[in-house]
Amino acid sequence: MSTAIKRFPKNESRLYMAYMYVAFISLFIGATMGLVQTLERAGAITMPSFISYYQVLTVHGIILALVMTTFFIFGFMLSSQSKTTGGYNNTERNLSWLSFVVMLAGVIMASVMVFLNEATVLFTFYAPLQAHVIFYIGMALVIVGSWINGFVIFKRHARFRKENPGERTPLLSYMAVITMLMWQIASIGVAVTVVGQMIPWALGWVDSIDVLLSRTLFWYFGHPLVYFWLLPAYMMWYAVMPKIIGGKIFSDSLARFTFVLLLLFSIPVGFHHQLTEPGIPEFWKYIQVVLTMVVVVPSMMTAFSMFATFESRGRELGAKGMFGWLKKMPWKDARFLAPFVGMVFFIPGGAGGIINASNQMNQVVHNTIWVTGHFHLTVATVVILTFFGITYWLIPHLTGRAFTPVMNRLAIVQTVLWTVGMTIMSTAMHWQGLLGGPRRSAYSDYLGNADTAAWGSYQVAQAVGGSILFVGMIVMIIIFINLAFFAPKGETEYPLGEVHSLEAPAPKVFENWPLWIGLTLALVLFAYTIPLIDIIQSKPPGAQGFKLW
Amino acid sequence: MNMHKYEKWWMLFGSGTLLIFLIVVGVSAFYMGSTPPYCATTLDPENVREHDSFQELGLKQLDDNEYSLTILASAFDYDVGNPEKVIEIPKGASVSIYATTTDVIHGFEIAGTNANMMLEPGYVSTNRYTFKNAGEYTLLCNEYCGVGHHLMAATIKVVE
Amino acid sequence: MSKVEQREQTTDPHEDVDLKGTLFGVAIVGFFILFSWFGVWALFLSR
């Protein structure tokens, strides 16, 4: 039986499904919060007494951008590494369970604090707003828990190389290693600020905190965080999508090369989230802007690879002319449609990102709701639609069920709802942002000036888009529950892209891990050492903690 | 590892585009003074009102068309030096804005202009903006600072 | 370049495929990036 059809042993399916349950429960809670937010900001509802707008916003950000993403990513990445390397042994699997438990414990701790209104500090929990110490401990557990999975992924890849000397490593395993290397190196930053600064400060062991240092450590982590979301989507695009359309991986080597570039350049760029802040030397802001433009390059390569994958396959099926290959794509297959729509949304998503990072031009958009529009395109459409596309085959593969034609049609409906809802909502956000509308703000008439009054219609449009998205979410939950519990038993393929038989093996240097880790660290040291020294040496007295909610 | 001819063209075009962006913002920032906001000075975040920089709040004329604007942010208020919360600036004036916070991080955004800075405890944020277009602009907080975050505002009137 | 590598290059799967549609596609992406960037830059300069 081919690896693709053969099911995981039950103890593995259970592990991956555990991650998926957390991911989809998070989707349900988080997207419901989102609906509440758009209605409140449109003036359609007022918050009840027991929960505030900013609490809802905190839940929305943390549970979608930190919990849902992380748990889905691990479920997908671990299953893909296992599938292509030949499975995990007991140690590896149990370590992954440990990771799951530690992370979940952290999530519960942090969530309880947020629901008790002890941590209404939003997804970025900036100092000197000070949450309850249990919130920070919870966050620390999520980060440290994730490192255990990183260790599993490294170990399994090393084991494959040892057991299969000279063989090309599975592309999905290689990409998982790159993703986790990036994550481990990046999350050290947030771990240092949470454990080294915030926990002692929240406990009263120290009475002030260096705010700029804390933010710098956070954003050193915060940018690669978005690549931690994007890279698993790229994994599906490069290594799974070709199988779904019946074609081949366009280039295994180029795919590995883009991932190497993403590892090197995703991290030393955090300052582009701090362009309007005092205390960071202008020169170093610009250096990190330059590095940010470099990290756009592997995504440009990915765009080419994706088009080329589709065109190659289309021509193989007899397509003629410049665009004939489009017609040959399996539009009626939701496993193709959802990620494809995700790819299309990366065009405005990526373009907006380049604008955001453009040094002084950032002043046009910083902290406006344009930024919110931007990341709803990228993580909430590009990445999430790809993840939904994965769901349609991963869940039934794990549960031994079939993705029926009825569910497939419903999945197409889901994709259309998401597309329409997000187009309306994100466009309104981008435009309102250009008009100066701030992000992260409850409904307000401000001082009644004409400029703020003009935002009202955009907020209503966001409520319309948000409501459509909410319905789209409910449809997705229905599909998930069906695939998990009610769909008829069947054999669902785990689609694995095949490398072209004529393609030469990837250059060995791509597996020279000490080289890539060394270069990554060197770039980080280059981008951060001098400005960090400046930040620490020139710092003012630290700040007290504030609970202003 | 082989790259298709068209991919080489695309990478050239794409990288070229990014380089153009970097040159445009770089020249504008380092040779034409169009910088992102920066730090004028540091101070003790618990004694802001006593600091020299914040003795006189509001607009002050320095020269022909050169002004300074000093504003203090706190939860949940902008102290612009007058209780009406209005600042009148002549059109075309170049204004060096100095602002800081007495408590948590606040945003400083004059909606519809490029004046957009983060105010962080212990740092006086500054940048120089020329108000080219007449109109009534709302100064507001765009960084979450607590329950009253969306209530912090003042009016900047740019008059002919 | 060794003989083996030469042979592999001439049968490289990338050499023969017509990718004009791909070139057109990425060109659209590139122009979108250019136009949107300069659009916001113009806004920045006007403010």
Short mmCIF file of C-alpha atoms in Angstrom, two decimals, chain A residues 97-400:
data_model
loop_
_atom_site.label_atom_id
_atom_site.label_comp_id
_atom_site.label_asym_id
_atom_site.label_seq_id
_atom_site.Cartn_x
_atom_site.Cartn_y
_atom_site.Cartn_z
CA TRP A 97 2.53 14.67 23.50
CA LEU A 98 4.57 16.37 26.22
CA SER A 99 4.89 19.41 24.00
CA PHE A 100 1.13 19.39 23.44
CA VAL A 101 0.36 19.15 27.14
CA VAL A 102 2.79 21.88 28.18
CA MET A 103 1.54 24.24 25.49
CA LEU A 104 -2.09 23.54 26.28
CA ALA A 105 -1.47 24.16 29.97
CA GLY A 106 0.07 27.50 29.06
CA VAL A 107 -2.88 28.36 26.81
CA ILE A 108 -5.37 27.57 29.57
CA MET A 109 -3.47 29.59 32.15
CA ALA A 110 -3.22 32.62 29.88
CA SER A 111 -6.84 32.32 28.69
CA VAL A 112 -8.25 32.12 32.21
CA MET A 113 -6.40 35.30 33.14
CA VAL A 114 -7.76 37.05 30.07
CA PHE A 115 -11.33 35.96 30.80
CA LEU A 116 -10.93 37.15 34.41
CA ASN A 117 -9.92 40.56 33.04
CA GLU A 118 -6.48 40.19 34.59
CA ALA A 119 -4.63 40.33 31.28
CA THR A 120 -6.42 42.75 28.96
CA VAL A 121 -3.13 43.54 27.28
CA LEU A 122 -3.83 42.40 23.70
CA PHE A 123 -1.90 39.84 21.68
CA THR A 124 1.33 41.86 21.97
CA PHE A 125 1.14 42.40 25.77
CA TYR A 126 3.36 45.50 25.60
CA ALA A 127 4.94 46.76 28.82
CA PRO A 128 4.37 48.79 30.90
CA LEU A 129 0.80 47.53 30.80
CA GLN A 130 1.11 44.77 33.37
CA ALA A 131 -0.89 41.57 33.36
CA HIS A 132 -1.24 39.03 36.15
CA VAL A 133 1.92 36.96 36.51
CA ILE A 134 0.03 33.76 35.67
CA PHE A 135 -0.64 35.19 32.20
CA TYR A 136 3.09 35.56 31.57
CA ILE A 137 3.83 32.11 32.99
CA GLY A 138 1.19 30.70 30.64
CA MET A 139 2.79 32.42 27.65
CA ALA A 140 6.22 31.16 28.68
CA LEU A 141 4.87 27.60 28.85
CA VAL A 142 3.46 27.88 25.33
CA ILE A 143 6.84 28.98 23.99
CA VAL A 144 8.95 26.50 25.93
CA GLY A 145 6.45 23.73 25.18
CA SER A 146 6.86 24.40 21.47
CA TRP A 147 10.60 23.89 21.74
CA ILE A 148 10.00 20.26 22.62
CA ASN A 149 8.29 19.73 19.25
CA GLY A 150 11.20 21.50 17.59
CA PHE A 151 13.54 19.02 19.17
CA VAL A 152 11.39 16.11 17.90
CA ILE A 153 11.44 17.49 14.37
CA PHE A 154 15.22 17.97 14.40
CA LYS A 155 15.78 14.54 15.87
CA ARG A 156 13.57 12.74 13.35
CA HIS A 157 15.27 14.47 10.40
CA ALA A 158 18.72 13.57 11.75
CA ARG A 159 17.53 10.00 12.22
CA PHE A 160 16.37 9.83 8.59
CA ARG A 161 19.74 11.05 7.38
CA LYS A 162 21.55 8.50 9.54
CA GLU A 163 19.29 5.62 8.46
CA ASN A 164 19.34 6.61 4.78
CA PRO A 165 22.85 7.83 4.07
CA GLY A 166 23.26 9.65 0.76
CA GLU A 167 19.53 9.79 0.09
CA ARG A 168 17.67 13.01 -0.61
CA THR A 169 15.78 13.89 2.57
CA PRO A 170 12.01 14.23 2.24
CA LEU A 171 11.16 17.76 1.23
CA LEU A 172 8.46 18.14 3.90
CA SER A 173 10.84 17.01 6.64
CA TYR A 174 13.51 19.43 5.39
CA MET A 175 11.03 22.28 5.38
CA ALA A 176 9.79 21.41 8.86
CA VAL A 177 13.36 21.56 10.14
CA ILE A 178 13.90 24.99 8.61
CA THR A 179 10.61 26.24 10.05
CA MET A 180 11.44 25.03 13.55
CA LEU A 181 15.02 26.32 13.40
CA MET A 182 13.64 29.72 12.57
CA TRP A 183 11.08 29.40 15.37
CA GLN A 184 13.53 28.28 18.05
CA ILE A 185 16.03 31.02 17.23
CA ALA A 186 13.32 33.67 17.07
CA SER A 187 11.34 32.64 20.15
CA ILE A 188 14.41 33.05 22.35
CA GLY A 189 13.65 36.77 22.12
CA VAL A 190 10.13 36.58 23.46
CA ALA A 191 11.20 34.00 26.06
CA VAL A 192 13.89 36.36 27.36
CA THR A 193 11.50 39.27 27.73
CA VAL A 194 8.71 37.20 29.27
CA VAL A 195 10.84 35.13 31.63
CA GLY A 196 13.70 37.55 32.20
CA GLN A 197 11.78 40.81 32.37
CA MET A 198 8.03 40.47 32.72
CA ILE A 199 7.69 37.64 35.23
CA PRO A 200 10.08 39.12 37.82
CA TRP A 201 8.44 42.52 37.28
CA ALA A 202 4.90 41.13 37.62
CA LEU A 203 5.96 39.33 40.80
CA GLY A 204 7.40 42.51 42.25
CA TRP A 205 10.92 41.14 42.41
CA VAL A 206 12.05 44.14 40.36
CA ASP A 207 10.13 47.38 40.42
CA SER A 208 10.66 48.66 36.89
CA ILE A 209 11.02 47.37 33.36
CA ASP A 210 13.07 48.56 30.35
CA VAL A 211 10.20 49.11 27.94
CA LEU A 212 12.17 49.60 24.73
CA LEU A 213 14.30 46.54 25.39
CA SER A 214 11.18 44.48 26.01
CA ARG A 215 9.55 45.66 22.78
CA THR A 216 12.73 45.07 20.80
CA LEU A 217 12.98 41.51 22.11
CA PHE A 218 9.30 40.97 21.32
CA TRP A 219 9.56 42.22 17.75
CA TYR A 220 12.79 40.29 17.18
CA PHE A 221 10.38 37.38 17.67
CA GLY A 222 7.29 39.02 16.21
CA HIS A 223 8.38 39.20 12.62
CA PRO A 224 9.65 35.62 12.27
CA LEU A 225 6.41 34.62 13.99
CA VAL A 226 4.55 35.51 10.82
CA TYR A 227 6.95 33.34 8.84
CA PHE A 228 6.26 30.53 11.28
CA TRP A 229 2.68 30.85 9.97
CA LEU A 230 3.65 31.29 6.32
CA LEU A 231 6.22 28.54 5.94
CA PRO A 232 3.80 25.66 6.65
CA ALA A 233 1.51 27.17 4.00
CA TYR A 234 4.48 27.18 1.62
CA MET A 235 5.10 23.55 2.59
CA MET A 236 1.62 22.68 1.31
CA TRP A 237 2.07 24.78 -1.83
CA TYR A 238 5.45 23.28 -2.75
CA ALA A 239 5.13 19.70 -1.62
CA VAL A 240 1.42 18.83 -1.58
CA MET A 241 -0.33 21.01 -4.18
CA PRO A 242 1.48 19.42 -7.13
CA LYS A 243 -0.01 16.03 -6.19
CA ILE A 244 -3.49 17.49 -5.89
CA ILE A 245 -3.35 18.80 -9.45
CA GLY A 246 -1.68 15.63 -10.70
CA GLY A 247 1.59 17.27 -11.57
CA LYS A 248 5.09 17.23 -10.18
CA ILE A 249 7.04 19.40 -7.78
CA PHE A 250 8.41 22.15 -10.02
CA SER A 251 11.84 22.12 -8.44
CA ASP A 252 12.81 20.38 -5.23
CA SER A 253 16.13 22.26 -5.12
CA LEU A 254 14.64 25.69 -5.60
CA ALA A 255 12.08 24.93 -2.91
CA ARG A 256 14.86 24.09 -0.45
CA PHE A 257 16.78 27.16 -1.53
CA THR A 258 13.82 29.47 -0.81
CA PHE A 259 13.47 27.93 2.62
CA VAL A 260 17.17 28.54 3.35
CA LEU A 261 16.73 32.18 2.36
CA LEU A 262 13.63 32.43 4.55
CA LEU A 263 15.59 31.06 7.50
CA LEU A 264 18.42 33.54 7.00
CA PHE A 265 16.37 36.67 6.45
CA SER A 266 13.13 36.32 8.46
CA ILE A 267 14.71 37.17 11.79
CA PRO A 268 17.05 40.19 11.56
CA VAL A 269 14.18 42.48 10.55
CA GLY A 270 12.14 43.21 13.68
CA PHE A 271 12.78 46.97 13.54
CA HIS A 272 10.34 47.35 10.66
CA HIS A 273 7.66 46.92 13.36
CA GLN A 274 9.32 49.69 15.38
CA LEU A 275 9.93 52.33 12.74
CA THR A 276 7.98 55.05 14.56
CA GLU A 277 9.58 54.41 17.94
CA PRO A 278 12.10 56.61 19.74
CA GLY A 279 15.41 55.25 20.96
CA ILE A 280 16.36 53.12 17.95
CA PRO A 281 19.08 54.63 15.76
CA GLU A 282 17.79 55.71 12.32
CA PHE A 283 20.67 53.98 10.56
CA TRP A 284 19.82 50.61 12.07
CA LYS A 285 16.13 51.00 11.29
CA TYR A 286 17.17 51.44 7.65
CA ILE A 287 19.56 48.46 7.73
CA GLN A 288 16.73 46.23 8.91
CA VAL A 289 14.49 47.71 6.21
CA VAL A 290 17.09 46.62 3.65
CA LEU A 291 17.13 43.11 5.16
CA THR A 292 13.33 43.09 5.06
CA MET A 293 13.40 43.71 1.32
CA VAL A 294 15.80 40.78 0.98
CA VAL A 295 13.30 38.46 2.69
CA VAL A 296 10.78 39.38 -0.02
CA VAL A 297 13.02 37.61 -2.56
CA PRO A 298 12.24 33.97 -1.60
CA SER A 299 8.55 34.83 -1.72
CA MET A 300 8.98 36.22 -5.22
CA MET A 301 10.67 32.93 -6.15
CA THR A 302 7.73 31.07 -4.61
CA ALA A 303 5.29 33.03 -6.76
CA PHE A 304 7.18 31.93 -9.86
CA SER A 305 7.28 28.30 -8.72
CA MET A 306 3.56 28.25 -8.09
CA PHE A 307 2.60 29.67 -11.48
CA ALA A 308 5.12 27.32 -13.10
CA THR A 309 3.72 24.30 -11.28
CA PHE A 310 0.24 25.05 -12.58
CA GLU A 311 1.35 25.95 -16.09
CA SER A 312 3.55 22.85 -16.44
CA ARG A 313 0.69 20.63 -15.40
CA GLY A 314 -1.81 22.48 -17.58
CA ARG A 315 0.41 22.12 -20.65
CA GLU A 316 0.96 18.47 -19.84
CA LEU A 317 -2.84 18.12 -20.08
CA GLY A 318 -2.76 19.74 -23.51
CA ALA A 319 -3.37 23.38 -22.72
CA LYS A 320 -2.41 25.85 -25.43
CA GLY A 321 -1.70 29.55 -25.46
CA MET A 322 -0.67 31.74 -22.56
CA PHE A 323 -3.62 31.09 -20.30
CA GLY A 324 -5.07 27.76 -21.42
CA TRP A 325 -3.48 26.03 -18.42
CA LEU A 326 -5.82 27.94 -16.08
CA LYS A 327 -8.79 26.06 -17.46
CA LYS A 328 -7.09 22.72 -16.81
CA MET A 329 -6.88 23.25 -13.05
CA PRO A 330 -9.24 21.29 -10.77
CA TRP A 331 -11.41 24.27 -9.75
CA LYS A 332 -14.15 22.00 -8.41
CA ASP A 333 -11.74 20.36 -5.97
CA ALA A 334 -11.80 22.32 -2.71
CA ARG A 335 -8.41 20.88 -1.80
CA PHE A 336 -7.08 22.91 -4.73
CA LEU A 337 -9.47 25.88 -4.67
CA ALA A 338 -8.96 27.02 -1.09
CA PRO A 339 -5.14 27.17 -1.18
CA PHE A 340 -5.25 28.66 -4.68
CA VAL A 341 -7.43 31.53 -3.46
CA GLY A 342 -4.94 31.88 -0.61
CA MET A 343 -2.15 32.31 -3.17
CA VAL A 344 -4.07 34.99 -5.03
CA PHE A 345 -4.61 36.96 -1.82
CA PHE A 346 -0.87 36.96 -1.26
CA ILE A 347 -0.57 39.47 -4.09
CA PRO A 348 -2.19 42.36 -2.20
CA GLY A 349 -1.03 40.88 1.10
CA GLY A 350 2.63 40.88 0.13
CA ALA A 351 2.44 44.24 -1.62
CA GLY A 352 0.98 45.78 1.54
CA GLY A 353 3.74 44.25 3.59
CA ILE A 354 6.41 45.86 1.44
CA ILE A 355 4.67 49.21 1.88
CA ASN A 356 4.52 48.74 5.66
CA ALA A 357 8.23 48.10 5.92
CA SER A 358 9.33 51.07 3.82
CA ASN A 359 11.08 53.15 6.45
CA GLN A 360 9.54 56.62 6.82
CA MET A 361 6.58 55.67 4.59
CA ASN A 362 5.42 53.53 7.52
CA GLN A 363 4.16 56.76 9.13
CA VAL A 364 1.26 56.72 6.67
CA VAL A 365 -0.01 53.39 7.98
CA HIS A 366 1.52 52.65 11.40
CA ASN A 367 -1.08 51.47 13.91
CA THR A 368 -3.90 52.36 11.56
CA ILE A 369 -6.46 49.77 10.63
CA TRP A 370 -4.64 49.38 7.28
CA VAL A 371 -2.25 47.15 9.21
CA THR A 372 -5.18 45.06 10.42
CA GLY A 373 -6.38 44.85 6.82
CA HIS A 374 -2.92 43.68 5.82
CA PHE A 375 -2.63 40.81 8.25
CA HIS A 376 -6.19 39.68 7.63
CA LEU A 377 -5.07 39.18 4.05
CA THR A 378 -1.89 37.35 4.95
CA VAL A 379 -2.47 35.16 8.00
CA ALA A 380 -6.27 35.22 7.91
CA THR A 381 -6.60 34.43 4.21
CA VAL A 382 -3.36 33.24 2.57
CA VAL A 383 -2.41 31.01 5.48
CA ILE A 384 -5.84 30.07 6.81
CA LEU A 385 -7.37 29.15 3.45
CA THR A 386 -4.32 26.97 2.82
CA PHE A 387 -4.86 25.36 6.22
CA PHE A 388 -8.55 24.85 5.41
CA GLY A 389 -7.43 23.22 2.16
CA ILE A 390 -5.18 20.89 4.16
CA THR A 391 -8.04 20.10 6.52
CA TYR A 392 -10.11 18.62 3.72
CA TRP A 393 -7.70 15.71 3.27
CA LEU A 394 -5.75 15.61 6.53
CA ILE A 395 -8.68 15.14 8.88
CA PRO A 396 -10.36 12.32 6.94
CA HIS A 397 -6.94 10.69 6.45
CA LEU A 398 -6.42 10.78 10.21
CA THR A 399 -9.94 9.59 11.07
CA GLY A 400 -10.24 6.96 8.35
#
